[in-house]
Short mmCIF file of C-alpha atoms in Angstrom, two decimals:
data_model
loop_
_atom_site.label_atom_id
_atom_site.label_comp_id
_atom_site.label_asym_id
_atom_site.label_seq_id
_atom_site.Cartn_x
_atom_site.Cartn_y
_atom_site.Cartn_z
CA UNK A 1 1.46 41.64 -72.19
CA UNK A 2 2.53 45.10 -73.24
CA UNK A 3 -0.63 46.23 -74.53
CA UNK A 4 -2.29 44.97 -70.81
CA UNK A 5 0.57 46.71 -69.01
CA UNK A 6 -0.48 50.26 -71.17
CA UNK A 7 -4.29 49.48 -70.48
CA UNK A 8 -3.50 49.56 -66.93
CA UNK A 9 -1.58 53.04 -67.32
CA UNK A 10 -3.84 54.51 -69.24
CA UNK A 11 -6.91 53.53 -67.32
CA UNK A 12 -5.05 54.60 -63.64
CA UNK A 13 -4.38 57.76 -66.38
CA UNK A 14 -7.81 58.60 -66.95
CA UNK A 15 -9.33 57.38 -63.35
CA UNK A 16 -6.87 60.33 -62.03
CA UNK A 17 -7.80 62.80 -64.44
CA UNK A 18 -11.75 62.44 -63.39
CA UNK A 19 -10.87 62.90 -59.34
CA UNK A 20 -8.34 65.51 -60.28
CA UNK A 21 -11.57 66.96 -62.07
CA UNK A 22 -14.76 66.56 -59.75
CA UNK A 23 -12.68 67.65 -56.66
CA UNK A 24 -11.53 70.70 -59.01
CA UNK A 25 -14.89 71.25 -60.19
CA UNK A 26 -16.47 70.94 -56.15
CA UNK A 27 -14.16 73.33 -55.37
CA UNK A 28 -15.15 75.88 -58.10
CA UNK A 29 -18.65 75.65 -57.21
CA UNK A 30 -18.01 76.61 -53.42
CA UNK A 31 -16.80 80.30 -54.78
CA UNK A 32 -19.44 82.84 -54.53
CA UNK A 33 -19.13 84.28 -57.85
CA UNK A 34 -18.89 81.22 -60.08
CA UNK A 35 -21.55 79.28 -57.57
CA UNK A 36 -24.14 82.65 -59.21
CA UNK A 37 -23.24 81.92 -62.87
CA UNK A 38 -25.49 79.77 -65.06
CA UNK A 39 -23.17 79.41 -67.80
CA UNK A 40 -20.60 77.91 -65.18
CA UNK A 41 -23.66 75.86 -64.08
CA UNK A 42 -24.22 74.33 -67.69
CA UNK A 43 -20.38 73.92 -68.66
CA UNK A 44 -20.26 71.97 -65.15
CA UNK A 45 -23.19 69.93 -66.10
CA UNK A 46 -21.82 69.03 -69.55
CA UNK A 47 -17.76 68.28 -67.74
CA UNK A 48 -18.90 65.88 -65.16
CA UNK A 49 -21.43 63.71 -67.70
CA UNK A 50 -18.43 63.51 -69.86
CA UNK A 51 -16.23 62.99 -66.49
CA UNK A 52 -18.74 59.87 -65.18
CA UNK A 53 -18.49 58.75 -69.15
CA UNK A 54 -14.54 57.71 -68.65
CA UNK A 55 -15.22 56.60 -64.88
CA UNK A 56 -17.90 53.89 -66.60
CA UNK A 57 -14.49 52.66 -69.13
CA UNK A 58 -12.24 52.35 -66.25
CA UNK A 59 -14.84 50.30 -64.04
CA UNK A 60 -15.53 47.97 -67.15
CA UNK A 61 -11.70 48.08 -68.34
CA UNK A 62 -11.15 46.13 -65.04
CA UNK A 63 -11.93 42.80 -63.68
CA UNK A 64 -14.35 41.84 -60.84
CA UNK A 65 -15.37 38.57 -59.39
CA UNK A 66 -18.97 37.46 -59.58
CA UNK A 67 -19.74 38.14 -56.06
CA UNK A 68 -18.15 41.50 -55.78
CA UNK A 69 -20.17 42.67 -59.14
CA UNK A 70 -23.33 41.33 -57.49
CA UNK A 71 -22.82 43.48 -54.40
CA UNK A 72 -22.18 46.34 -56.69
CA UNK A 73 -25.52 45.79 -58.31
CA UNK A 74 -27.12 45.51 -55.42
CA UNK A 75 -25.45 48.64 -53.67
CA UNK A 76 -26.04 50.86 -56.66
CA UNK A 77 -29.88 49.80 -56.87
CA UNK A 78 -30.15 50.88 -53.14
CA UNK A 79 -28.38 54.08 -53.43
CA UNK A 80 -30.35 54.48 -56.59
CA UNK A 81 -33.24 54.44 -55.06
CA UNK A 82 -32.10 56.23 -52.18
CA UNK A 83 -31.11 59.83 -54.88
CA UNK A 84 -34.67 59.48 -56.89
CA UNK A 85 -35.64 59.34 -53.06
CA UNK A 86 -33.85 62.19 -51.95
CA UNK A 87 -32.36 64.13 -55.04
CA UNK A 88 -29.30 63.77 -53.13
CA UNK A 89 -26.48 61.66 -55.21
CA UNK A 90 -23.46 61.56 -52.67
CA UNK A 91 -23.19 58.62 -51.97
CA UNK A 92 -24.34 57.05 -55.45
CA UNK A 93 -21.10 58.79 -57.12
CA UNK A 94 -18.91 57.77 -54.18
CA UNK A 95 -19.62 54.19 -55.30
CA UNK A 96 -18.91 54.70 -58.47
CA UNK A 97 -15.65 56.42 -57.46
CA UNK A 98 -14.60 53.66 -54.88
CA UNK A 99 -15.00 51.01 -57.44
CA UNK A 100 -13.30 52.77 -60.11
CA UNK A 101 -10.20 53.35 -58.10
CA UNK A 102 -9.20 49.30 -57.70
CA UNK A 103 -5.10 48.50 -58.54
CA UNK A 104 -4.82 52.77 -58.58
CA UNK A 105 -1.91 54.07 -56.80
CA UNK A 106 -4.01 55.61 -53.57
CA UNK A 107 -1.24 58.12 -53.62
CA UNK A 108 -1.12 59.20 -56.83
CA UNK A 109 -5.06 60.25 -56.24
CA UNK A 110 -4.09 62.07 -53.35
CA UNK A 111 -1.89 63.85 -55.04
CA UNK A 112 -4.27 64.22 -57.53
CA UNK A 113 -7.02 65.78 -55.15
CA UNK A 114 -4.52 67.96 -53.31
CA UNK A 115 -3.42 69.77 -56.94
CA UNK A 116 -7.10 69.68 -57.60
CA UNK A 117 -7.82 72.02 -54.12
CA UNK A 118 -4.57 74.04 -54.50
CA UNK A 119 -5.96 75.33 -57.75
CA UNK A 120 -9.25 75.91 -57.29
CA UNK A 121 -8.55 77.98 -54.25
CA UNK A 122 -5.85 79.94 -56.45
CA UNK A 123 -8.78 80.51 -58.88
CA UNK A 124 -11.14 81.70 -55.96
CA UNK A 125 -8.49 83.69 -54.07
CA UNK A 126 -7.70 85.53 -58.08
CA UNK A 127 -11.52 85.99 -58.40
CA UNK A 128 -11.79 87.55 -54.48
CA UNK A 129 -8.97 90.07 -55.36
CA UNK A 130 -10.24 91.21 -58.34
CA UNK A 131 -13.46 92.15 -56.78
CA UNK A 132 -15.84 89.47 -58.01
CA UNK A 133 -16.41 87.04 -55.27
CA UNK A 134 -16.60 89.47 -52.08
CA UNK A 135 -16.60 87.62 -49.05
CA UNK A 136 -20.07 87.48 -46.19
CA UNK A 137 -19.05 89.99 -43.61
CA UNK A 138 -20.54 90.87 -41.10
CA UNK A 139 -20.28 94.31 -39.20
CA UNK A 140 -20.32 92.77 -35.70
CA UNK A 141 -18.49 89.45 -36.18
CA UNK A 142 -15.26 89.07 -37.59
CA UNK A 143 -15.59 85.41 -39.20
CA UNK A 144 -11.91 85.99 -40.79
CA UNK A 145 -11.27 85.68 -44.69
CA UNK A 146 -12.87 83.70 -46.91
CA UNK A 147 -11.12 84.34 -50.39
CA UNK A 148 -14.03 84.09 -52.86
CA UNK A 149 -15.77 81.18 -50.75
CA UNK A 150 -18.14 83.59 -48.57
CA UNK A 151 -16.70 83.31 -45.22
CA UNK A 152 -13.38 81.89 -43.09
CA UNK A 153 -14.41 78.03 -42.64
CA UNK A 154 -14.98 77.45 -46.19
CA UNK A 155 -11.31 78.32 -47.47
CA UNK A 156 -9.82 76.97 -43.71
CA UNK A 157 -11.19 73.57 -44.33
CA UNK A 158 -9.80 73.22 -47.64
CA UNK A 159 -6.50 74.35 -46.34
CA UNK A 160 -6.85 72.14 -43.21
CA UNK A 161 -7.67 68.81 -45.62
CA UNK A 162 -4.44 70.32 -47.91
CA UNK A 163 -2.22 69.60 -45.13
CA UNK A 164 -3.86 66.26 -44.26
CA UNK A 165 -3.04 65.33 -47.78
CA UNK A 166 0.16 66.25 -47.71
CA UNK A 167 1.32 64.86 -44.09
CA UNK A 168 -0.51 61.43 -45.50
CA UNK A 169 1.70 61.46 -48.30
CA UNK A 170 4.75 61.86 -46.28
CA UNK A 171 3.93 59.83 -43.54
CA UNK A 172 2.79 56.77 -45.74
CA UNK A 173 6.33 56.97 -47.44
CA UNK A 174 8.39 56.94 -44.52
CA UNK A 175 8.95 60.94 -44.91
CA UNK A 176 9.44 62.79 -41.47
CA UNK A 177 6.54 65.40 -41.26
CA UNK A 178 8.05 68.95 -40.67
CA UNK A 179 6.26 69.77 -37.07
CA UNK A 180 7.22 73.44 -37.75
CA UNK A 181 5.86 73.60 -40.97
CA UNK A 182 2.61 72.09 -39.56
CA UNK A 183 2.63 74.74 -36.55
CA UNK A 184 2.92 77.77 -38.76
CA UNK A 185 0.45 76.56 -40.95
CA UNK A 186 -2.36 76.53 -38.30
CA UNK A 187 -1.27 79.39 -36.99
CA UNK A 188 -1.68 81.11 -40.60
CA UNK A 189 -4.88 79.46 -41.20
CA UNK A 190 -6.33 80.35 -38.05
CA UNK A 191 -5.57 84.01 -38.05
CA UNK A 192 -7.09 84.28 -41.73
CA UNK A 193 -9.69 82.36 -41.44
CA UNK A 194 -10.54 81.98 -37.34
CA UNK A 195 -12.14 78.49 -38.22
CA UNK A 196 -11.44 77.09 -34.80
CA UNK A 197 -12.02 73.30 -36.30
CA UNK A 198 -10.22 73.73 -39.18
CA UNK A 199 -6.89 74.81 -36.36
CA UNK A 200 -7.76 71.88 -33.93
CA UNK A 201 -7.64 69.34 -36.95
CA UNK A 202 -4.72 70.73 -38.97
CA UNK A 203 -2.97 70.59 -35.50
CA UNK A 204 -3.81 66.87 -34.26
CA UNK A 205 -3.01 65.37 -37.86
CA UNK A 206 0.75 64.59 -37.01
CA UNK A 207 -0.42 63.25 -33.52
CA UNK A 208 -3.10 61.47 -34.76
CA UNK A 209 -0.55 59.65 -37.25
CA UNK A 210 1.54 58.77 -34.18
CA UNK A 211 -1.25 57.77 -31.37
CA UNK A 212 -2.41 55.47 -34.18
CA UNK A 213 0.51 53.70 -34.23
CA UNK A 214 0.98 53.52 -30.53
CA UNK A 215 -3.01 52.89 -30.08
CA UNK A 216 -4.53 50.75 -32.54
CA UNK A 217 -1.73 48.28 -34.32
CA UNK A 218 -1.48 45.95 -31.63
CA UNK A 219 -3.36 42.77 -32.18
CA UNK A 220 -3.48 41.85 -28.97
CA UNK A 221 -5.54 45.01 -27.61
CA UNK A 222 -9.47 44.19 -29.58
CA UNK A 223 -10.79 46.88 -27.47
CA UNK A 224 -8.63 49.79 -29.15
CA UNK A 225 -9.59 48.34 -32.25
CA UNK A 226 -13.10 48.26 -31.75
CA UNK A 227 -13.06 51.87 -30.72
CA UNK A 228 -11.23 52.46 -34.03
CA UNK A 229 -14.02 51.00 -35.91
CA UNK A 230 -16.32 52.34 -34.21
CA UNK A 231 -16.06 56.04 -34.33
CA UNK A 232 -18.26 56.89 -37.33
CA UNK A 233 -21.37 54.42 -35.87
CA UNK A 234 -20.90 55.88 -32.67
CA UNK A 235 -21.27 59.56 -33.67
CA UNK A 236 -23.75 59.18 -36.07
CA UNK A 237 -25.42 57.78 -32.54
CA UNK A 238 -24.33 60.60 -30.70
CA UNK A 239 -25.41 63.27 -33.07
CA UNK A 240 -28.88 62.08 -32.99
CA UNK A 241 -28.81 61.46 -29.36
CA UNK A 242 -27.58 64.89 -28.32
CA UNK A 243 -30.33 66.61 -30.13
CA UNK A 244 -32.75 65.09 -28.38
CA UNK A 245 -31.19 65.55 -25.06
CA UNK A 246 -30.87 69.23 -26.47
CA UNK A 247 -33.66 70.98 -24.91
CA UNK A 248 -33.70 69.54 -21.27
CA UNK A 249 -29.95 68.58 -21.05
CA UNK A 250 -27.17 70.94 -19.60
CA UNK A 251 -24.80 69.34 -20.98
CA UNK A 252 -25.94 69.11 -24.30
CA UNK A 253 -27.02 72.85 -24.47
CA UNK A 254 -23.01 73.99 -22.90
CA UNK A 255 -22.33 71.99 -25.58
CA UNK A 256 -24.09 73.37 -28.24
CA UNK A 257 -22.49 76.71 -27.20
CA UNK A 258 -18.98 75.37 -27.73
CA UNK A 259 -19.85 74.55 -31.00
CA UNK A 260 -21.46 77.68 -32.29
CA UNK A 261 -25.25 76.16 -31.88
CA UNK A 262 -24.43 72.91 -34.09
CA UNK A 263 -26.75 70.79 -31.80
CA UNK A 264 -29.64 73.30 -32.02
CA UNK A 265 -29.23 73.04 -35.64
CA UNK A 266 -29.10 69.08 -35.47
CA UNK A 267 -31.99 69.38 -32.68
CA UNK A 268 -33.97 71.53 -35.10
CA UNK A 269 -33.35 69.34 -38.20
CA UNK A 270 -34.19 65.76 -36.84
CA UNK A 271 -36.95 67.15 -35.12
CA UNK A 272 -38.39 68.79 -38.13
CA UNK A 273 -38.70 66.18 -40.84
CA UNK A 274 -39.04 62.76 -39.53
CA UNK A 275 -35.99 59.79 -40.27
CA UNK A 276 -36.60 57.58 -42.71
CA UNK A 277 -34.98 54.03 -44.36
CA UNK A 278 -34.13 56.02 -48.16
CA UNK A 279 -34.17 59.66 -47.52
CA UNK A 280 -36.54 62.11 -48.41
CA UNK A 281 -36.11 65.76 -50.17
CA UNK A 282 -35.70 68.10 -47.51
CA UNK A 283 -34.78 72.24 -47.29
CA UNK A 284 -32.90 72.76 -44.36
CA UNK A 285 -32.47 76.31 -44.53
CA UNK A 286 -34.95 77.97 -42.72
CA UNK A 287 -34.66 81.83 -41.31
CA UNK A 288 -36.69 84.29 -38.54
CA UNK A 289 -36.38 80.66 -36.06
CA UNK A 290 -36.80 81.16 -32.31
CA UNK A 291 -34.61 78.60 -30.05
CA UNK A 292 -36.76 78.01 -26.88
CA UNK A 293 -34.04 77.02 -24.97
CA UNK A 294 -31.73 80.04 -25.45
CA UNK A 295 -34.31 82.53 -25.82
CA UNK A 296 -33.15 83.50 -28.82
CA UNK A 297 -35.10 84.69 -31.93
CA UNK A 298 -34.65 85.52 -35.67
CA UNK A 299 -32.18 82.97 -36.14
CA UNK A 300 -31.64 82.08 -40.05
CA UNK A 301 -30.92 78.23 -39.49
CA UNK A 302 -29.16 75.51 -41.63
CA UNK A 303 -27.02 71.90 -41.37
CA UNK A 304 -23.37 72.04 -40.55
CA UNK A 305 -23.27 68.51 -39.56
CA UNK A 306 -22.50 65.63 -42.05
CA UNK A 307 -24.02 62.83 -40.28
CA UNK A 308 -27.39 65.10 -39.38
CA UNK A 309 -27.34 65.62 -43.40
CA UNK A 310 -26.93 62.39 -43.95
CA UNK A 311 -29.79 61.27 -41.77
CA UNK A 312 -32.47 63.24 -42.71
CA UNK A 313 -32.04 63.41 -46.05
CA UNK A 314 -30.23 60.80 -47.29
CA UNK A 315 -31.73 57.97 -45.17
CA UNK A 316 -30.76 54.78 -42.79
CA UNK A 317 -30.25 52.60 -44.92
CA UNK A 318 -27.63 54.88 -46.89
CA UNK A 319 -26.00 56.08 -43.49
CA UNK A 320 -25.45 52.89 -42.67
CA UNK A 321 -23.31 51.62 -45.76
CA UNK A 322 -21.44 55.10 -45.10
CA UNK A 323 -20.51 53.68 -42.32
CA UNK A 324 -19.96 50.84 -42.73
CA UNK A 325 -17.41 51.76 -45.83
CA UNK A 326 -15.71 53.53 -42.79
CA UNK A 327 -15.40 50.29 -40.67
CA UNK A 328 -13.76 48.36 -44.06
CA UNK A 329 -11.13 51.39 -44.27
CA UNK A 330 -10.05 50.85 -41.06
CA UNK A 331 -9.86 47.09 -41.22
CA UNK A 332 -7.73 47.62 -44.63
CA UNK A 333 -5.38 50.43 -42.44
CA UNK A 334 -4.88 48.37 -39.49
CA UNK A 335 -4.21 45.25 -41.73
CA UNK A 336 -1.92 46.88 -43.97
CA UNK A 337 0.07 48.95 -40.46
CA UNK A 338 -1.55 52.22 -42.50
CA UNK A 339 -1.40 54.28 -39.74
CA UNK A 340 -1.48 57.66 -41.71
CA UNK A 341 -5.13 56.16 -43.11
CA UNK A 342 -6.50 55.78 -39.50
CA UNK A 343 -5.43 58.51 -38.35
CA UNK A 344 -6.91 60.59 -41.32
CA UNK A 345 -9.81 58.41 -41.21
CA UNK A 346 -10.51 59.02 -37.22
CA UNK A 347 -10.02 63.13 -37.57
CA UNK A 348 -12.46 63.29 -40.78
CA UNK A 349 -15.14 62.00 -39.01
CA UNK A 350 -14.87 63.90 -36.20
CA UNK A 351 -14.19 66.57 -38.60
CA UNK A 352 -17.64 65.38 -40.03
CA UNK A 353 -19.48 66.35 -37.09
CA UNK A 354 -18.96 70.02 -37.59
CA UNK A 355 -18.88 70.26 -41.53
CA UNK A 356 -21.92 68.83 -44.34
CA UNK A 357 -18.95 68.57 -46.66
CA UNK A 358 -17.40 65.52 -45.18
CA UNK A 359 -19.92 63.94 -46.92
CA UNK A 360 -18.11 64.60 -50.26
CA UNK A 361 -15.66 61.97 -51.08
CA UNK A 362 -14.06 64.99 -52.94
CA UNK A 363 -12.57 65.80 -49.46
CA UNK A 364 -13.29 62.88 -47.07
CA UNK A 365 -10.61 61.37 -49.38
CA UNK A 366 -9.56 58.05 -46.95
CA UNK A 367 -12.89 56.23 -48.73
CA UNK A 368 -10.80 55.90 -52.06
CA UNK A 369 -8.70 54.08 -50.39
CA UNK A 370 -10.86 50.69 -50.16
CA UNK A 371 -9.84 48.90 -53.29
CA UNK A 372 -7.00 51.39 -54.66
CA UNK A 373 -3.24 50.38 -54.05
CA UNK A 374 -1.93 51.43 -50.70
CA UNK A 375 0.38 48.88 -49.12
CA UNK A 376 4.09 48.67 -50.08
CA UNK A 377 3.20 45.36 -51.26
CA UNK A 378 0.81 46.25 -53.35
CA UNK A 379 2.95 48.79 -54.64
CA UNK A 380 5.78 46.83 -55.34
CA UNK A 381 3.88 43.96 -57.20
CA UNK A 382 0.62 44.02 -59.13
CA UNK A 383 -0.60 40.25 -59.76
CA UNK A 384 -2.13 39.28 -63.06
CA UNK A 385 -3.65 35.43 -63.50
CA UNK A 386 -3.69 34.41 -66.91
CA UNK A 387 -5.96 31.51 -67.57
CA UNK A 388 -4.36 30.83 -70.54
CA UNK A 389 -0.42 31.26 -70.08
CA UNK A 390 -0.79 31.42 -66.08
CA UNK A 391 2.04 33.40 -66.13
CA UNK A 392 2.35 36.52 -63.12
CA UNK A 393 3.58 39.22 -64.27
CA UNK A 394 5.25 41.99 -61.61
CA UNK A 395 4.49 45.56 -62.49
#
């Protein structure tokens, strides 16, 4: 029994020290200096093999019924497919993560994640003042500081999902969030950085925590909860749907100014390569572009929009199971009276809409939530059946 008990340790051990890794290592390669250097490249390379090594002995250290392995199986042929498809492994190594992360402490990985960020933007912000990672800047537009990671949104969206962490944490332990705290920090962030997102987000976390637990725990009202489960379907819908409308739609195009041009770039991207069920290999960054609609030219162009990412290059078939993880959270949040996860859940996929990295399990951290330990319950007792001495043991 003791030797189990230490297995268990050991493996939640190691399982933290890979997600405390990858999300230190994403980080890293977001700064502009190290994201130029080949020998950071290679010793990357050689750290996440060797990282994906000890995820494989915590997935097999644990057990899995028949049915859930087969759905594994079948999930990691499809994605599979889908990255030989696309060269694009998101949502492969999500998976792998998910899985990996059953009878974990969920908040224990946050914690692990949010150390993860902290450092890496100490590194970047040490690299930035030294002179070796100069910021983007522009002569005409201030875009605020980036601190090694080329421009203000970059370093204000790590800092925004920092504070998401931490309020999470709080909230899920019955900690009062400091309001104040929360205030100054936007404030901070947004006069740094100017990432208008990153502000609005950082801002609505504590009142997302609390309109979830007015809005969506009640049994009784299906409707709230169907809008709940519903959000990351429903945008993926409305991002493709609003570039279409783009180019004869007022709406759509005083939109697209609100948003600094993000349905032009979705317009431009689903319009360019055509959607398909497994993805395909695309480049979606594309300069000297002329919008018709604004009558503006010269335009360098790119993706800032997870779920346009996601549907061009990734595929249908993969979107779907994205969202569909998305729809499981939920059900485990509302089930469990998580309302810190659906409130997270709700403002990262809204987040999504303005930022490819949401993509990332590194940051859209509610998704290792699915089969990691995040009820009281579950953290009070963890249930072992022994065939042979069918004794339970409480952990």
């Amino acid at each position: 029994m003791l030797k189990f008990e230490k297995t268990v340790s050991l493996n939640a051990f190691l399982y933290n020290y890979v997600v405390f890794a990858l999300v230190l290592i994403s980080v890293l390669q977001r700064n502009v200096f190290l994201s130029k250097s080949e020998l950071f490249s290679e010793i990357v390379q050689i750290f996440e093999i060797f990282s994906y090594i000890v995820l494989l002995f915590c997935m097999f250290e644990k057990k899995y019924s028949s049915k859930f392995i087969i759905s594994i199986i079948v999930l990691v042929i499809i994605l599979l497919y889908g990255y030989l498809k696309s060269g694009m492994s998101l949502y492969f190594r999500s998976l792998l993560l998910i899985v990996a992360a059953r009878n974990v402490d969920y908040n224990q990985i946050v914690r692990c994640m949010q150390l993860a960020i902290i450092i890496g933007v100490v590194i970047s912000s040490t690299l930035y003042f030294v002179g070796l990672a100069p910021d983007w800047t522009s002569k005409f537009h201030y875009e605020g500081m980036g601190f090694g990671f080329g421009g203000g949104n970059g370093i204000g969206q790590l800092l925004c999902i920092c504070v998401m962490m931490g309020c999470y944490i709080k909230y899920s332990e019955g900690k009062r969030i400091s309001i104040g705290a929360v205030i100054i920090i936007v404030i901070i962030n947004y006069y740094v950085t100017t990432s208008r997102t990153a502000m609005l987000i950082t801002a609505g976390t504590p009142v997302a925590f609390w309109l979830s637990q007015k809005v969506f725990l009640d049994s009784s009202k299906k409707i709230r909860r169907f809008i709940a489960y519903s959000i990351s379907p429903l945008l993926f819908a409305f991002t493709y749907i609003s570039a279409m409308l783009y180019p004869t739609n007022a709406a759509m195009q005083k939109l697209d100014s609100i948003l600094s041009n993000r349905v032009f770039l979705n317009y431009y991207a689903l319009t360019k390569y055509p959607l398909t069920l497994f993805g395909q290999e695309v480049f979606l960054h594309d300069t000297k572009v002329y919008n018709a609609v604004s009558g503006v030219g010269n335009i360098s162009v790119t993706v800032d929009c997870s779920y346009t990412l996601s549907l061009v290059s990734i595929g249908l078939i993969p979107s779907a199971f994205f969202s569909l993880t998305y729809i499981l959270v939920i059900k485990k949040a509302i089930k469990q009276n998580n309302t810190a996860l659906i409130g997270s859940a709700i403002l990262l996929s809204v987040y999504a809409f303005t930022e490819v990295q949401m993509l990332e399990i590194n940051y859209n951290f509610v998704y290792l939530s699915l089969l990691s330990i995040t009820g009281a319950f579950e953290n009070s007792y963890i249930y072992i059946i022994s065939k042979k001495s069918k004794h339970i043991i409480t952990a």
